[in-house]
Coordinates of C-alpha atoms and ligand atoms in Angstrom, one line a residue:
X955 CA 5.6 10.8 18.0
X956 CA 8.2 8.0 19.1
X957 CA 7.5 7.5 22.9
X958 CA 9.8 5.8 25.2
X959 CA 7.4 4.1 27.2
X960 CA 8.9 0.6 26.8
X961 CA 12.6 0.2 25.8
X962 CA 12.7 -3.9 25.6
X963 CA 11.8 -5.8 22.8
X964 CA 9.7 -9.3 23.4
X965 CA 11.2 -11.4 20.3
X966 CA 14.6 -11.4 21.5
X967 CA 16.5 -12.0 18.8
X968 CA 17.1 -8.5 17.3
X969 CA 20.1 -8.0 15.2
X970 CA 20.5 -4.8 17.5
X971 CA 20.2 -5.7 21.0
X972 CA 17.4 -4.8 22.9
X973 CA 17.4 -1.0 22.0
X974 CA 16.7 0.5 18.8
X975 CA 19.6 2.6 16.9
X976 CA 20.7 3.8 20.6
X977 CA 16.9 4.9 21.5
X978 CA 14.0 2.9 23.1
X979 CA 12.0 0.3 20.8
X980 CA 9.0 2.2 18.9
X981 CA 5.8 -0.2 20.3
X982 CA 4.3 -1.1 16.8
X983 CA 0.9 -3.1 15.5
X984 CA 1.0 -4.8 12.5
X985 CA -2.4 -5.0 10.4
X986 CA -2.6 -7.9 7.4
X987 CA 0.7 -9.0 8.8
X988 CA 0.6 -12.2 7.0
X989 CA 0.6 -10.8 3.9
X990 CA 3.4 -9.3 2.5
X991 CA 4.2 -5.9 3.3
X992 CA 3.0 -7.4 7.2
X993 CA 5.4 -10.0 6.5
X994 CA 7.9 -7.9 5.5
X995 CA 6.8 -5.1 8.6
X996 CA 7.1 -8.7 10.8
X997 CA 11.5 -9.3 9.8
X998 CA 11.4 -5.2 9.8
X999 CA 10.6 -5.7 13.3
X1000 CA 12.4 -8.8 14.4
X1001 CA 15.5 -6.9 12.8
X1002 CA 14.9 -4.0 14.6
X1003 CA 13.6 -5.0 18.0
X1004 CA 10.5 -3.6 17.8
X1005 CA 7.6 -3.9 20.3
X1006 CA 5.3 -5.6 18.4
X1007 CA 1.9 -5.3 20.6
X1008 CA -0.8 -6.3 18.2
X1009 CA -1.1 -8.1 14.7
X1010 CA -3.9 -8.7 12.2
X1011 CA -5.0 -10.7 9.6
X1012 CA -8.2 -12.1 8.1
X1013 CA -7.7 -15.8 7.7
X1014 CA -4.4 -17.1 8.6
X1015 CA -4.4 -18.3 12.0
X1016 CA -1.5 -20.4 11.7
X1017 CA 0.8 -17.6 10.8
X1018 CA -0.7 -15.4 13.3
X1019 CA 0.2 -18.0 16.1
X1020 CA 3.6 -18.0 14.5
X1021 CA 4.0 -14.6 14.7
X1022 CA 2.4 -14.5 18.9
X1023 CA 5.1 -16.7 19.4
X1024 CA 8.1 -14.9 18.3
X1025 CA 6.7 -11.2 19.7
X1026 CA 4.6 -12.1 22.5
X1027 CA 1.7 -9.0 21.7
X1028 CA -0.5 -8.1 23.7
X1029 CA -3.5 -8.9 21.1
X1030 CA -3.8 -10.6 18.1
X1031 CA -7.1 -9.8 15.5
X1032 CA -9.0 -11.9 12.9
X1033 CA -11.6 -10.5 10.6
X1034 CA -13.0 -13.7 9.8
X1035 CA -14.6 -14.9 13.1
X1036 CA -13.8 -19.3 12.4
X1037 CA -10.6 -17.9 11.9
X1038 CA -10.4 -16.0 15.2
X1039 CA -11.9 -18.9 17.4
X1040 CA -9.2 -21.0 16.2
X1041 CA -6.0 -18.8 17.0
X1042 CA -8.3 -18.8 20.4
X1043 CA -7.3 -22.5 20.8
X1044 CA -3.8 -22.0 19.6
X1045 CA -2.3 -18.9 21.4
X1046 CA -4.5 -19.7 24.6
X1047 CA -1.0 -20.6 26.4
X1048 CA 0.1 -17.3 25.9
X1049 CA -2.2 -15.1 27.0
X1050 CA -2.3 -12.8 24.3
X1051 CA -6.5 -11.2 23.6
X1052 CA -8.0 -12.4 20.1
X1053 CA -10.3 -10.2 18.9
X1054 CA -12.9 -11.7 16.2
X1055 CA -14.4 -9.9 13.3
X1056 CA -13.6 -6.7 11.3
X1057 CA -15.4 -4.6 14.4
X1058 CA -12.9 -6.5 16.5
X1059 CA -10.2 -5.6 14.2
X1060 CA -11.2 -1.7 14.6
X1061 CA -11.9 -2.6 18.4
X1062 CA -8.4 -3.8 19.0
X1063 CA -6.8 -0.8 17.2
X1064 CA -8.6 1.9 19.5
X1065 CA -7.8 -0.4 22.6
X1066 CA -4.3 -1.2 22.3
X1067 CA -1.5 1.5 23.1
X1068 CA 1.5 1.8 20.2
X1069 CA 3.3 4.5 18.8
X1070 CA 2.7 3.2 15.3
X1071 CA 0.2 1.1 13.4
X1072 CA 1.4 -0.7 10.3
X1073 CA -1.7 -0.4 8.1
X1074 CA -0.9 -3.4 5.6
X1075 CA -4.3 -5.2 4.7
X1076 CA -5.3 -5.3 1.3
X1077 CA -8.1 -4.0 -0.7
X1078 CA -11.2 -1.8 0.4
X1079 CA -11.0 -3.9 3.7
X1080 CA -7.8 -1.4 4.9
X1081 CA -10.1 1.8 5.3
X1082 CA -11.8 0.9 8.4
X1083 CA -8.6 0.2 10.1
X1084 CA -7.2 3.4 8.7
X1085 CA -10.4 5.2 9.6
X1086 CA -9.6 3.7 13.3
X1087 CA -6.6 4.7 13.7
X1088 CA -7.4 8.4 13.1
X1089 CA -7.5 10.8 16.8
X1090 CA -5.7 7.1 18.2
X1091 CA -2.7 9.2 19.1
X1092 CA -0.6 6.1 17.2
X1093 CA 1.1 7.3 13.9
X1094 CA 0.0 5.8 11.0
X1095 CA 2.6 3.9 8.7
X1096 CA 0.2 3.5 5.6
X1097 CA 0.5 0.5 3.0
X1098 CA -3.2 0.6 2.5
X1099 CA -3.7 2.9 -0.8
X1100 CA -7.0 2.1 -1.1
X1101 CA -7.7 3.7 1.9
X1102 CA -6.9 6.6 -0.2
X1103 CA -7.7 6.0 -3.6
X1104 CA -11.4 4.6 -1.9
X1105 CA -11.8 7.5 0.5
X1106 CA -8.9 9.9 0.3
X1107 CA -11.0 13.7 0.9
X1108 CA -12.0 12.0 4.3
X1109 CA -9.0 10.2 5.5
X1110 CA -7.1 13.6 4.8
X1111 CA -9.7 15.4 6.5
X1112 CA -10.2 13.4 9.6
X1113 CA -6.2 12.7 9.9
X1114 CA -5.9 16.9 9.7
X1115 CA -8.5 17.6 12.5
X1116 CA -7.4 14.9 14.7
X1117 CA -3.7 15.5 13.9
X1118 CA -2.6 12.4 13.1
X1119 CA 0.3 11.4 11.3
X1120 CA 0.3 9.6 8.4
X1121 CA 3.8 8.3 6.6
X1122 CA 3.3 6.4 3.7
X1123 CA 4.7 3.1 3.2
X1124 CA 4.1 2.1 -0.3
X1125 CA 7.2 3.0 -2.4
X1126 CA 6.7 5.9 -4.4
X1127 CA 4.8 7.8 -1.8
X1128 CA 7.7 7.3 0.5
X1129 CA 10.2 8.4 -1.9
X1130 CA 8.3 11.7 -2.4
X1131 CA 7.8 12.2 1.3
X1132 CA 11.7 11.3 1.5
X1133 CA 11.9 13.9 -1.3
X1134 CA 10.2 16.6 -0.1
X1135 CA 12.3 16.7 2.6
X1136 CA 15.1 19.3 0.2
X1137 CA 12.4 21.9 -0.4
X1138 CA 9.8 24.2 1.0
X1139 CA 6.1 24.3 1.0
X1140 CA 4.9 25.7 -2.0
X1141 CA 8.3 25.1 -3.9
X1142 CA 6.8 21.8 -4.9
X1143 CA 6.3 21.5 -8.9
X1144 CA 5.8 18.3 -10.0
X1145 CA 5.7 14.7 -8.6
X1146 CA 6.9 12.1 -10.0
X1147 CA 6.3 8.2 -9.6
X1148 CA 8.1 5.4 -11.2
X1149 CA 6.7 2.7 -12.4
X1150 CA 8.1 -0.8 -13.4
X1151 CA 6.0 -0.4 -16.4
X1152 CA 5.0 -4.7 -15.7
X1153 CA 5.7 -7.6 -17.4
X1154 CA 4.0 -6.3 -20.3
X1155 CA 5.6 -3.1 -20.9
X1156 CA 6.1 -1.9 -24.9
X1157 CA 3.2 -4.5 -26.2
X1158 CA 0.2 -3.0 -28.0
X1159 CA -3.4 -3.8 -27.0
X1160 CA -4.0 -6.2 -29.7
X1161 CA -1.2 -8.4 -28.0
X1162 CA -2.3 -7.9 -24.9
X1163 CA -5.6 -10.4 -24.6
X1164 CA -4.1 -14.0 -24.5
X1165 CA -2.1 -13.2 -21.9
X1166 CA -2.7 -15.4 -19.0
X1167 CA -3.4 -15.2 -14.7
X1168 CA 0.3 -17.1 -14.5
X1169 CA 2.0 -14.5 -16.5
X1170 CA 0.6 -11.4 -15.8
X1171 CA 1.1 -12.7 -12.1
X1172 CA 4.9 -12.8 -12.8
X1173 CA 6.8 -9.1 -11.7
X1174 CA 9.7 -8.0 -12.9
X1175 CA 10.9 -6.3 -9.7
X1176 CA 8.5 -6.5 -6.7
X1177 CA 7.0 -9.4 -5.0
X1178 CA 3.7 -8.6 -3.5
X1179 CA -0.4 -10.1 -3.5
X1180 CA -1.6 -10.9 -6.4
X1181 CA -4.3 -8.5 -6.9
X1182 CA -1.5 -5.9 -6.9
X1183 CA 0.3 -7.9 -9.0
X1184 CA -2.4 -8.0 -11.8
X1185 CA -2.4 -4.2 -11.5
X1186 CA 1.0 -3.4 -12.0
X1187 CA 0.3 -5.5 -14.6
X1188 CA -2.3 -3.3 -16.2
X1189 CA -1.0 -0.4 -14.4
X1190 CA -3.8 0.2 -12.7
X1191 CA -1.5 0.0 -9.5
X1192 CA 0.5 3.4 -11.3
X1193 CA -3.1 4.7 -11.6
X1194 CA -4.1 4.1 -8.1
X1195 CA -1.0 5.7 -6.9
X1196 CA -1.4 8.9 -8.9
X1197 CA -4.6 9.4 -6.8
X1198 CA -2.8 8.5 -3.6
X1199 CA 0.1 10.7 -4.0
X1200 CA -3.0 13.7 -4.9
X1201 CA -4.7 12.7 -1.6
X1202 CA -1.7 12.4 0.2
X1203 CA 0.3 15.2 -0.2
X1204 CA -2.1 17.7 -1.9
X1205 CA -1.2 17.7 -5.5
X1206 CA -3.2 17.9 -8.4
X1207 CA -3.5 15.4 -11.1
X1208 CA -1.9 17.8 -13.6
X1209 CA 1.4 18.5 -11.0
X1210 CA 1.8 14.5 -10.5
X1211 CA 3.6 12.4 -13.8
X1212 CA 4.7 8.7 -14.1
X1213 CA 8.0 7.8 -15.6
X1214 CA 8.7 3.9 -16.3
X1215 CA 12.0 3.3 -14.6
X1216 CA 12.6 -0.4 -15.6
X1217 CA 15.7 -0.5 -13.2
X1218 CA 13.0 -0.1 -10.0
X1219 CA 16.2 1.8 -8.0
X1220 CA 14.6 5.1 -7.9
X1221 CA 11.4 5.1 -6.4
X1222 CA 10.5 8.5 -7.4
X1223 CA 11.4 11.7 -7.8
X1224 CA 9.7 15.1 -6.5
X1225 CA 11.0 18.7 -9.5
X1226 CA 11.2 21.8 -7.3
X1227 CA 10.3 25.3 -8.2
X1228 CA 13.7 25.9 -9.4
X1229 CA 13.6 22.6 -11.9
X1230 CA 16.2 20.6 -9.5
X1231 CA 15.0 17.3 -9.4
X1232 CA 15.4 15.2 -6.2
X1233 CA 15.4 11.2 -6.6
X1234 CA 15.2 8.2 -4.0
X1235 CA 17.1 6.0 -4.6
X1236 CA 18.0 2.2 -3.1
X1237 CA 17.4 -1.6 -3.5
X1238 CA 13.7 -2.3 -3.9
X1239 CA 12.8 -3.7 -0.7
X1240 CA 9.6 -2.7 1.2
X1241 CA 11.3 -3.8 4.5
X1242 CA 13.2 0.3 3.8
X1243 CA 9.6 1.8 3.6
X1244 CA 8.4 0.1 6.6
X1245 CA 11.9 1.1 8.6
X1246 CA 11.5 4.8 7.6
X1247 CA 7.9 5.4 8.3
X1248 CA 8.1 3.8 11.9
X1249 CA 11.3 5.3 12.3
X1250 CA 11.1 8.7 11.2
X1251 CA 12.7 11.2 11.1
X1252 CA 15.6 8.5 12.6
X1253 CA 17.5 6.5 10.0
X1254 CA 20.2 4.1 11.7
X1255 CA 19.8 0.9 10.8
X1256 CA 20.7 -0.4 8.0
X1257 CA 17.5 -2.9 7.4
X1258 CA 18.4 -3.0 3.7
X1259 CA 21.6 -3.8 1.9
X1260 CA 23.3 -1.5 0.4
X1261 CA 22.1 -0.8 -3.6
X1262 CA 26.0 -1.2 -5.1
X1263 CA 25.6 2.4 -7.5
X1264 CA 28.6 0.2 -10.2
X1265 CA 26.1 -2.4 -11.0
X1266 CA 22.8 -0.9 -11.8
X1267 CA 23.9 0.3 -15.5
X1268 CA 22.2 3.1 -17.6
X1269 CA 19.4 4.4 -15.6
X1270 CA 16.1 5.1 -17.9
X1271 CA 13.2 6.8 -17.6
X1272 CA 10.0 6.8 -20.5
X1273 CA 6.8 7.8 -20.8
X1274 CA 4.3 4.9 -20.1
X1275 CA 1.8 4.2 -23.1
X1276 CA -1.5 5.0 -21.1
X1277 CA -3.2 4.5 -24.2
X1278 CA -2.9 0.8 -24.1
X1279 CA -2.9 0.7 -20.0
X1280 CA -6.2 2.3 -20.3
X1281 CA -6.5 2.0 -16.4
X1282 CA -4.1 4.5 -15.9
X1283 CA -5.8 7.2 -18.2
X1284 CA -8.9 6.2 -16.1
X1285 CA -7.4 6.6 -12.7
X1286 CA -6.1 10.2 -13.9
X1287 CA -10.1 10.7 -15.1
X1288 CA -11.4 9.5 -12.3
X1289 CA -9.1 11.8 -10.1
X1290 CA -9.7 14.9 -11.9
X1291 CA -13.9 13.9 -11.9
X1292 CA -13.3 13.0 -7.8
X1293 CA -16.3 12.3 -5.2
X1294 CA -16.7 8.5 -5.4
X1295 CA -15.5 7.9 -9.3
X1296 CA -12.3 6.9 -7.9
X1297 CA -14.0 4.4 -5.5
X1298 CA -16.0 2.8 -8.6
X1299 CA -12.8 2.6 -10.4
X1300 CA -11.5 0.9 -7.6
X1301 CA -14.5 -1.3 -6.9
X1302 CA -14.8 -2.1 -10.9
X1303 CA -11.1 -3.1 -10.6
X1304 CA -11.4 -5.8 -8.0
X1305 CA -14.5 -7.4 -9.8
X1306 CA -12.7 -7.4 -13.1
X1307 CA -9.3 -8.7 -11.5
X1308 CA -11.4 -11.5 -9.4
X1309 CA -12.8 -12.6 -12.5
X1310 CA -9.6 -12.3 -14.5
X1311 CA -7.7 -14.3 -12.2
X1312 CA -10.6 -16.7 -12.2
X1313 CA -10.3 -16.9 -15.8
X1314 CA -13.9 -16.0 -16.6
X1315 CA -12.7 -13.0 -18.8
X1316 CA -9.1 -12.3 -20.5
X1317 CA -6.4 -9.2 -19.7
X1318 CA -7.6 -6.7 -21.7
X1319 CA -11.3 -7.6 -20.7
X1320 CA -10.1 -6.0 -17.5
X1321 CA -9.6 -2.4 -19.5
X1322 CA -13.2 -2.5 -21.4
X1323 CA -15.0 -3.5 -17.8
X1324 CA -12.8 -0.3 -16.3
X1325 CA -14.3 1.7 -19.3
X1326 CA -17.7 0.4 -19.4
X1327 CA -18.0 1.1 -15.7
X1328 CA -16.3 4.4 -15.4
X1329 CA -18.8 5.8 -18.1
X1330 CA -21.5 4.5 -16.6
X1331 CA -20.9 5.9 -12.7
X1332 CA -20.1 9.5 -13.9
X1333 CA -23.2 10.9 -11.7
X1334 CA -21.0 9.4 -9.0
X1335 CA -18.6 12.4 -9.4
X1336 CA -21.2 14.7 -7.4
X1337 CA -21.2 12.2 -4.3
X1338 CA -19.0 13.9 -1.2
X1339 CA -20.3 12.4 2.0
X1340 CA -18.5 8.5 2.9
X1341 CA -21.6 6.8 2.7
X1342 CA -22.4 7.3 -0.8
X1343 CA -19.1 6.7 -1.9
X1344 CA -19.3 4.0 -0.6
X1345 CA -22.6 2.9 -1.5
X1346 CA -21.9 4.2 -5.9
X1347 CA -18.5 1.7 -4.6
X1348 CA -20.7 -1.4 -3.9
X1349 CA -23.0 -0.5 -6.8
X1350 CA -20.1 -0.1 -9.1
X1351 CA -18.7 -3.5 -8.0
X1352 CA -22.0 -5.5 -8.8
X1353 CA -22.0 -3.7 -12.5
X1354 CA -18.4 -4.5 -12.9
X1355 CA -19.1 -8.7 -11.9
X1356 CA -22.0 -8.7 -13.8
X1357 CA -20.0 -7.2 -17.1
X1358 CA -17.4 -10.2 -16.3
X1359 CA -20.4 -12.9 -16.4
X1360 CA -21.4 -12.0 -19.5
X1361 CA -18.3 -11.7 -21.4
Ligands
NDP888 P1 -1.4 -9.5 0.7 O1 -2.5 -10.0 -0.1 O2 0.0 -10.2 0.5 O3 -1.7 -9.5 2.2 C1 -2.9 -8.9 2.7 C2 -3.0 -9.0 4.2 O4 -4.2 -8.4 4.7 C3 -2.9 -10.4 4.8 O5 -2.4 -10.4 6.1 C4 -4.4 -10.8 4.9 O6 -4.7 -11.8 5.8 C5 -5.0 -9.5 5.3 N1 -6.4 -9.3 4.9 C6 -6.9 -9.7 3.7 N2 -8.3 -9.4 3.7 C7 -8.6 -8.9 4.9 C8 -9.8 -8.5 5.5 N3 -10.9 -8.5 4.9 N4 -9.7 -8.0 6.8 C9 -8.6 -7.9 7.4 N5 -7.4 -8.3 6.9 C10 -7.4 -8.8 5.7 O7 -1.3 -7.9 0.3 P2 0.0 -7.0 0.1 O8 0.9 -7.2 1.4 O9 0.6 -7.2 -1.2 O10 -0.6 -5.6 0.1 C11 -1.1 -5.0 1.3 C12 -1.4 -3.5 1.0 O11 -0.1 -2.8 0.7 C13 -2.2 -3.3 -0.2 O12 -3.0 -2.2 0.0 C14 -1.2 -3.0 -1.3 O13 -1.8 -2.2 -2.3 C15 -0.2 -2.2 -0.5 N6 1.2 -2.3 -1.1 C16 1.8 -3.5 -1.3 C17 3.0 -3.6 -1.8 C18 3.7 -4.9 -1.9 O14 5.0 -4.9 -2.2 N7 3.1 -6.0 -1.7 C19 3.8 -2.4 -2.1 C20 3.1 -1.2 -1.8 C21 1.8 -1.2 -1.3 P3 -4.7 -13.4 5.4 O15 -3.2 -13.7 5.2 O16 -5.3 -14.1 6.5 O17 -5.5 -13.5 4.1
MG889 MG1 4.0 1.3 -5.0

């Protein structure tokens, strides 16, 4: 729910005075908003006029002083506690709260009043903030997917009993919710996410293992972290999506397909009951997702230029080879096994990326650590409580670095 507690934005400079698209300004908090969906959720917000009344990140106090200048919230959050002393000393002028620490990152969500949160920290370190924000009474604008990919069966769960609302920010996911919009419930057939198919997309395994950290850091259409980047890479990104459009809105591994769309200007595409396909389509530009999750069911404002239909050419769509990008064969395993094998994948994944970007193991060393790992947690299928997910997580991530040191 949009509330209309506080109409006036504190940066100022909005492109659209100090309303929002003829309605009051949607008080927002921005988690990982250094990074750069947060980044992105920052100029979304400048644009926009937000209320901007919290933001987060782990180490970068400089940009978070930067960004308590320009909107003035009412509490700012590091999870790394030197990092949260220091933005102490710099914002002390202003008077916004620093809280230190990830308990002080979960503090600060539960304290502070918004109408949205802006979940957009990376890696496992998202869930608790997602986990926070559940019975908050603030919307949830997700980014995170490994909140879901990690701990999806209780995220769902706890979102449905305390009935909060959670729009999804990464692309696909808000295409299909976009999507689902021109049918009914239960009219649903098939999902369908695009995928860039990477920097890599038509070479066969063999070709696969010289490739370097530089290259494979190097996408064709987005511009994001580099862990992400590395697993749109391998697509392992596709893989972890699969599982967060199941989580997310219901769906079965078998009902949910990816398509490599090398164009990137339809972010997916949801077949109906009667075999109409519906597509979203635009620029790529995250700054869209973030506008339409705080913003829904509103769209005003164009935060996005237009995508000129003349110029994009022959649209394609293929099937991805998830032979070779074993992760994404693994992430559909891992779905249909569930309990915590998707956390292990998840967990192997940043061990193996970590030490692939470190260059203590090459590209396709990522695939045989996903394997080796993934075969060796199956037990972990049988786990349903968070705790042991987690726990098979953290044992799955020490198996997965210690596969990387010896290779
Ligand atoms: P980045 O690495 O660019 O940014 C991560 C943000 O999270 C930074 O603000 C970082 O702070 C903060 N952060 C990192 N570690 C922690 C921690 N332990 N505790 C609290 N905050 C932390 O990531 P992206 O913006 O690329 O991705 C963010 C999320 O959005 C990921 O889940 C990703 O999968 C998802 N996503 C990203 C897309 C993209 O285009 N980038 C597209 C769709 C989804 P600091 O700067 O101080 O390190
Ligand atoms: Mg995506």
């Amino acid at each position: 729910m949009i509330s209309d507690r506080r109409a006036v934005s504190r940066a100022g400079d909005n492109e659209n005075g100090t309303e929002c698209g003829g309605r009051t300004a949607p008080g927002i908090m921005i988690l990982g908003a250094t990074g750069s969906v947060g980044s992105q959720a920052a100029d979304v917000a400048r644009k926009r006029g937000y209320d901007v009344r919290a933001v987060s990140a782990n180490r970068n106090s400089k940009a978070v002083e930067d960004l308590c200048r320009l909107f003035r919230p009412e509490a700012a959050a590091m999870a790394d506690d030197g990092a949260a002393a220091d933005l102490k000393v710099r914002v002390a002028d202003l008077g916004t709260k620093v809280y230190s620490g990830p308990d002080g990152l979960t503090e600060m969500i539960r304290s502070v009043s918004a109408d949205t949160v802006v979940n957009a920290v990376s890696g496992a370190a998202g869930l608790s903030p997602t986990l926070a924000a559940m019975g908050s009474g603030m919307r949830l604008a997700l980014a995170n997917k490994e909140s879901l990919v990690i701990a999806g069966d209780a995220v769902m769960s706890e979102a449905g009993r305390t009935g909060t609302e959670i729009i999804p920010v990464d692309s696909e996911h808000s295409a299909i919710f976009q999507c689902l919009k021109a049918g009914g419930d239960g009219e649903v057939r098939e999902l369908i996410l695009t995928a860039s198919g990477g920097p890599f997309f038509g070479m066969e395994r063999k070709d696969l293992g010289s490739i370097t950290p530089e290259r494979a850091l190097d996408h064709p259409v987005w511009k994001m972290g580099a862990e992400i980047t590395v697993d749109s890479a391998t697509l392992m990104n596709k893989g972890f999506e699969v599982i967060e459009a199941s989580k997310l809105f219901g769906m079965p591994g078998s009902s949910i397909s990816v398509l490599v769309h090398r164009q990137g200007v339809v972010h997916s595409l949801v077949r109906f009951a009667d075999n109409s396909y519906i597509a979203q389509m635009s620029k790529p530009d995250m700054r869209l997702c973030v506008e339409y999750a705080v913003d829904y069911p509103h769209r005003t404002f164009p935060v996005i230029d237009r995508l000129d239909l003349t110029s994009v050419g022959p649209i394609t769509f293929a099937k991805p080879d998830a032979q070779t990008f074993v992760p994404l064969a693994l992430a559909y395993r891992a779905l249909e096994a569930g309990g915590a094998l998707p956390a292990v994948l998840h967990a192997a994944n940043s061990a193996a990326v970590s030490a692939f970007l470190k260059k203590k193991i090459c590209f396709t060393g990522i695939f045989d650590i996903l394997e080796e790992t993934v075969s060796r947690f199956t037990g972990a299928a049988s786990c349903t409580d968070l705790p042991d997910i987690l726990s098979a997580a953290d044992e799955a991530e020490r198996f997965a670095a210690s596969l990387a040191a010896e290779k």
